[in-house]
Amino acid sequence: MGELESIRVFLAVADQQSFAGAARQLGMTPASVTRTIAALEARLGVQLLVRTTRQVSMTSAGALYAERAAPLSRGLAEAANETREAQGIISGRLRISAPLSLGVKVLPAVLSQFGALYPQTHLDVSLSDGFVDIVEEDFDLAIRISGPPSDKSTIWRKICRIPRVLAASPAYLRARGTPARPEDLADHACLGYRNDLRDEVWHLSSGKRRRSHKAQGRLSANNGDLLAGLVLNGEGIALLPRFIADPDLAAGRMVAVLPDWTAPEIWLTLYYPPYEQLPLRVATFSDFFEAHVIETCLPGGP
């Protein structure tokens, strides 16, 4: 194995703190990873890694080598990708951050179809409903469902609106009654989406009328699917994206509450680091994702 490939293996072991983890990441066997590191250490004449029964850590020499070698490895990978992209070949690693519910419901079909068309691209997807700093955490793009961005350092691209609906189970409404106006929500268990220390506020409108209600019931969560499950269990009313709620609404397992009142629109959006120009693999995936979502997955349209 050449020295550049050995460096890539070493950096993977250092990152994973495990020979087995690096082997899985690289598609190699643990034995071949071990041999590659041993050969690299023999060539350099220094020990780079300390092996224990629990994990692998770097020596001081290994840390220095990793610090100097990592930019070289990244630069070579970027050069290879840019050369291929100049010829219209989509390849390399594409790191994507996405919300959990959207990732589980929508991304499997997108990733499978994109992978079939562009088999030289490695798609690395991380699902999180929390805020992700895509620059600090080295993502190529992030898929988000939110209002307008507050992060001015990123580029963003609207894909489509995400309609939302206040929903409850029929059993809950039979037991507690059906709200006739937003003020009635004060007498109900409201399940808030809580992704920070603040309670969710439902800003509702009907024509020129505006009302706000703080959803500060006994239960809250930072994931739409969990809130939907609580609604189905009769725990209360939640404001849900329609791509989560629609199957249960159509089946009668949920009922729309205050259907004449709507919440402010939120958008499915792609966020990018501050590229001067989108890399071809990022632009190609973005176009593919947008076409797939608008045509097959989400109501609302652009």
Coordinates of C-alpha atoms in Angstrom, one line a residue:
M1 CA 0.0 0.0 0.0
G2 CA 1.3 3.5 -0.9
E3 CA 2.2 6.1 1.7
L4 CA -0.8 8.3 0.8
E5 CA -3.2 5.4 1.3
S6 CA -1.4 4.5 4.5
I7 CA -1.9 8.1 5.7
R8 CA -5.7 7.8 5.0
V9 CA -5.8 4.6 7.0
F10 CA -3.9 6.1 9.9
L11 CA -6.2 9.2 10.0
A12 CA -9.3 6.9 10.0
V13 CA -7.9 4.9 13.0
A14 CA -7.0 8.2 14.8
D15 CA -10.5 9.5 14.2
Q16 CA -12.4 6.3 15.1
Q17 CA -9.9 5.4 18.0
S18 CA -10.4 1.9 16.8
F19 CA -8.9 -0.4 14.2
A20 CA -12.2 -2.2 13.7
G21 CA -14.1 1.1 13.4
A22 CA -11.6 2.4 10.8
A23 CA -11.9 -0.9 8.9
R24 CA -15.7 -0.5 8.7
Q25 CA -15.3 3.0 7.6
L26 CA -12.8 2.2 4.9
G27 CA -14.3 -1.1 3.8
M28 CA -11.1 -3.0 4.9
T29 CA -10.5 -5.9 7.3
P30 CA -9.1 -5.1 10.7
A31 CA -6.1 -7.2 10.0
S32 CA -5.2 -5.2 6.9
V33 CA -5.7 -2.0 8.8
T34 CA -3.3 -3.3 11.5
R35 CA -0.7 -4.3 8.9
T36 CA -0.9 -0.9 7.2
I37 CA -0.3 1.0 10.4
A38 CA 2.6 -1.3 11.4
A39 CA 4.2 -0.7 8.0
L40 CA 3.7 3.1 8.2
E41 CA 5.3 3.1 11.7
A42 CA 8.2 1.0 10.4
R43 CA 8.8 3.4 7.5
L44 CA 8.7 6.5 9.8
G45 CA 10.7 4.8 12.6
V46 CA 8.3 6.0 15.3
Q47 CA 5.2 4.7 17.2
L48 CA 2.1 6.6 16.1
L49 CA -0.6 4.8 18.1
V50 CA -0.9 3.3 21.5
R51 CA -3.1 0.1 21.5
T52 CA -5.1 -0.8 24.6
T53 CA -7.8 -3.4 25.2
R54 CA -10.4 -0.6 25.1
Q55 CA -9.3 1.9 22.5
V56 CA -6.5 3.3 20.4
S57 CA -4.9 6.6 21.1
M58 CA -2.2 8.7 19.4
T59 CA 1.3 9.2 20.8
S60 CA 2.7 12.7 20.8
A61 CA 4.5 11.8 17.5
G62 CA 1.2 10.4 16.1
A63 CA -0.7 13.6 17.0
L64 CA 2.0 15.7 15.3
Y65 CA 1.9 13.5 12.2
A66 CA -1.9 13.6 12.1
E67 CA -1.9 17.4 12.4
R68 CA 0.5 17.7 9.4
A69 CA -0.9 14.9 7.3
A70 CA -4.7 15.7 7.6
P71 CA -4.6 18.8 5.4
L72 CA -2.5 16.9 2.9
S73 CA -5.0 14.1 2.8
R74 CA -8.0 16.5 2.5
G75 CA -6.2 18.5 -0.2
L76 CA -5.5 15.4 -2.3
A77 CA -9.1 14.2 -2.0
E78 CA -10.4 17.6 -3.0
A79 CA -8.0 17.8 -6.0
A80 CA -9.2 14.3 -7.1
N81 CA -12.9 15.3 -6.7
E82 CA -12.3 18.6 -8.6
T83 CA -10.6 16.9 -11.4
R84 CA -13.4 14.4 -11.8
E85 CA -16.0 17.1 -11.5
A86 CA -14.3 19.1 -14.3
Q87 CA -15.0 16.1 -16.5
G88 CA -18.6 15.9 -15.3
I89 CA -18.0 12.9 -13.0
I90 CA -19.9 13.0 -9.7
S91 CA -17.8 11.3 -7.0
G92 CA -16.3 11.7 -3.5
R93 CA -17.9 11.9 0.0
L94 CA -21.0 14.0 0.5
R95 CA -21.8 14.8 4.2
I96 CA -25.4 15.7 4.8
S97 CA -27.2 16.8 8.0
A98 CA -31.0 16.3 8.1
P99 CA -33.8 16.3 10.6
L100 CA -34.7 13.0 12.1
S101 CA -38.3 12.7 11.0
L102 CA -37.6 13.9 7.4
G103 CA -34.6 11.7 7.2
V104 CA -36.5 8.6 8.2
K105 CA -39.6 9.2 6.0
V106 CA -38.1 10.8 2.9
L107 CA -34.4 10.2 2.6
P108 CA -34.2 6.4 2.0
A109 CA -35.8 6.7 -1.4
V110 CA -33.7 9.8 -2.3
L111 CA -30.4 8.2 -1.2
S112 CA -31.1 4.9 -3.0
Q113 CA -32.1 6.5 -6.3
F114 CA -29.2 9.0 -6.2
G115 CA -26.7 6.2 -5.3
A116 CA -27.9 4.2 -8.3
L117 CA -27.3 7.1 -10.6
Y118 CA -24.0 8.2 -9.1
P119 CA -22.3 5.1 -7.6
Q120 CA -19.0 6.8 -7.2
T121 CA -20.5 9.2 -4.6
H122 CA -20.3 8.2 -0.9
L123 CA -23.3 9.7 1.0
D124 CA -22.7 10.2 4.7
V125 CA -25.9 11.2 6.5
S126 CA -26.3 12.5 10.0
L127 CA -29.8 12.9 11.5
S128 CA -30.4 15.4 14.2
D129 CA -33.3 17.6 15.2
G130 CA -30.9 20.0 16.9
F131 CA -29.1 22.9 15.4
V132 CA -26.0 21.8 13.5
D133 CA -23.2 24.2 12.7
I134 CA -22.4 22.9 9.2
V135 CA -19.2 24.9 8.9
E136 CA -17.8 23.8 12.3
E137 CA -18.9 20.2 11.8
D138 CA -17.7 20.0 8.2
F139 CA -21.0 19.2 6.4
D140 CA -21.4 19.8 2.7
L141 CA -25.0 20.7 3.1
A142 CA -27.8 20.6 5.6
I143 CA -31.5 19.9 5.1
R144 CA -33.6 21.9 7.5
I145 CA -37.3 22.6 8.2
S146 CA -37.6 26.1 9.7
G147 CA -38.4 29.7 9.2
P148 CA -36.0 32.2 7.6
P149 CA -32.4 31.6 8.6
S150 CA -30.6 33.6 11.3
D151 CA -27.2 32.3 10.4
K152 CA -25.8 34.9 7.9
S153 CA -22.6 32.9 7.2
T154 CA -24.4 30.2 5.3
I155 CA -26.1 30.0 1.9
W156 CA -29.7 28.8 1.8
R157 CA -32.1 27.6 -0.8
K158 CA -35.9 27.3 -0.3
I159 CA -37.3 24.0 -1.6
C160 CA -41.0 24.0 -0.7
R161 CA -43.4 25.1 2.0
I162 CA -44.2 22.7 4.9
P163 CA -47.8 23.1 5.9
R164 CA -48.7 22.4 9.5
V165 CA -51.8 21.4 11.3
L166 CA -53.1 21.4 14.9
A167 CA -54.1 17.8 15.5
A168 CA -55.6 15.6 18.3
S169 CA -56.9 12.1 18.5
P170 CA -60.7 11.5 18.4
A171 CA -60.5 9.9 21.8
Y172 CA -58.9 13.0 23.3
L173 CA -61.5 15.3 21.8
R174 CA -64.3 13.2 23.0
A175 CA -62.9 13.3 26.6
R176 CA -61.9 17.0 26.6
G177 CA -64.0 18.6 24.0
T178 CA -63.1 20.3 20.7
P179 CA -61.6 23.8 20.9
A180 CA -63.8 26.3 18.9
R181 CA -61.4 29.2 19.1
P182 CA -57.7 29.7 20.0
E183 CA -58.6 31.0 23.4
D184 CA -60.0 27.5 24.2
L185 CA -56.5 26.0 24.0
A186 CA -55.9 27.3 27.5
D187 CA -58.1 24.5 28.8
H188 CA -56.3 21.7 26.8
A189 CA -53.1 19.7 27.0
C190 CA -50.9 21.3 24.4
L191 CA -47.8 19.3 23.3
G192 CA -45.0 21.7 22.4
Y193 CA -42.1 21.2 20.1
R194 CA -39.2 22.2 22.4
N195 CA -35.7 22.3 20.9
D196 CA -34.2 24.7 23.5
L197 CA -35.2 26.0 26.9
R198 CA -38.2 28.0 25.5
D199 CA -41.7 26.8 25.3
E200 CA -43.2 26.7 21.8
V201 CA -45.6 29.5 21.0
W202 CA -48.3 28.8 18.4
H203 CA -48.9 32.0 16.4
L204 CA -52.2 31.4 14.7
S205 CA -54.0 33.5 12.1
S206 CA -57.4 33.4 10.4
G207 CA -57.9 36.2 7.9
K208 CA -56.9 39.4 9.7
R209 CA -57.3 37.9 13.2
R210 CA -54.1 36.9 15.1
R211 CA -53.8 34.9 18.3
S212 CA -50.9 33.3 20.1
H213 CA -50.8 30.4 22.6
K214 CA -47.9 29.1 24.6
A215 CA -47.8 25.3 24.4
Q216 CA -46.6 24.6 27.9
G217 CA -48.4 21.4 28.8
R218 CA -47.2 18.4 30.8
L219 CA -45.4 16.9 27.8
S220 CA -43.0 18.4 25.2
A221 CA -40.5 16.9 22.8
N222 CA -37.9 17.9 20.2
N223 CA -39.1 15.4 17.5
G224 CA -42.2 15.6 15.4
D225 CA -42.7 11.8 15.2
L226 CA -42.6 11.5 19.0
L227 CA -45.2 14.3 19.3
A228 CA -47.4 12.5 16.7
G229 CA -47.2 9.4 18.8
L230 CA -48.3 11.3 21.9
V231 CA -51.2 12.7 20.0
L232 CA -52.2 9.2 18.9
N233 CA -52.0 8.1 22.5
G234 CA -54.6 10.8 23.4
E235 CA -52.1 12.9 25.3
G236 CA -53.2 16.2 23.8
I237 CA -53.0 18.6 20.8
A238 CA -49.8 19.3 18.8
L239 CA -48.8 21.4 15.9
L240 CA -47.4 19.0 13.4
P241 CA -46.0 19.1 9.9
R242 CA -48.5 17.6 7.5
F243 CA -46.0 15.2 6.1
I244 CA -46.1 13.6 9.5
A245 CA -49.8 14.0 10.3
D246 CA -51.5 13.4 6.9
P247 CA -51.5 9.6 7.0
D248 CA -53.1 9.6 10.4
L249 CA -55.6 12.4 9.5
A250 CA -56.6 10.5 6.3
A251 CA -57.1 7.3 8.4
G252 CA -59.1 9.0 11.0
R253 CA -56.6 8.4 13.8
M254 CA -56.1 12.2 14.1
V255 CA -58.5 15.1 13.7
A256 CA -57.6 18.6 12.6
V257 CA -58.2 21.1 15.4
L258 CA -59.1 24.8 14.6
P259 CA -58.9 24.1 10.9
D260 CA -59.7 27.7 10.0
W261 CA -56.6 28.9 11.8
T262 CA -53.1 28.5 10.4
A263 CA -49.6 28.7 11.7
P264 CA -46.8 30.8 10.0
E265 CA -45.3 28.9 7.1
I266 CA -42.1 27.1 7.5
W267 CA -39.9 25.9 4.7
L268 CA -37.9 22.8 3.7
T269 CA -34.6 24.5 3.0
L270 CA -31.1 23.5 2.0
Y271 CA -28.2 25.2 3.7
Y272 CA -24.6 25.3 2.5
P273 CA -21.3 26.5 3.9
P274 CA -20.1 29.8 2.3
Y275 CA -18.9 28.2 -1.0
E276 CA -17.8 30.6 -3.8
Q277 CA -19.4 28.0 -6.1
L278 CA -21.2 24.8 -5.2
P279 CA -19.2 21.7 -5.8
L280 CA -20.7 19.6 -8.6
R281 CA -21.7 16.8 -6.3
V282 CA -23.4 19.2 -3.9
A283 CA -25.3 21.0 -6.7
T284 CA -26.3 17.7 -8.4
F285 CA -27.6 16.2 -5.1
S286 CA -29.5 19.4 -4.3
D287 CA -31.2 19.4 -7.7
F288 CA -32.1 15.7 -7.4
F289 CA -33.4 16.2 -3.9
E290 CA -35.6 19.1 -4.8
A291 CA -37.1 17.4 -7.8
H292 CA -37.8 14.2 -5.8
V293 CA -39.3 16.0 -2.9
I294 CA -41.6 18.3 -4.9
E295 CA -42.8 15.5 -7.2
T296 CA -43.3 12.7 -4.8
C297 CA -43.0 13.4 -1.1
L298 CA -44.3 16.6 0.4
P299 CA -47.5 18.5 0.0
G300 CA -47.5 22.3 -0.3
G301 CA -45.3 22.8 -3.4
P302 CA -42.8 25.5 -4.1

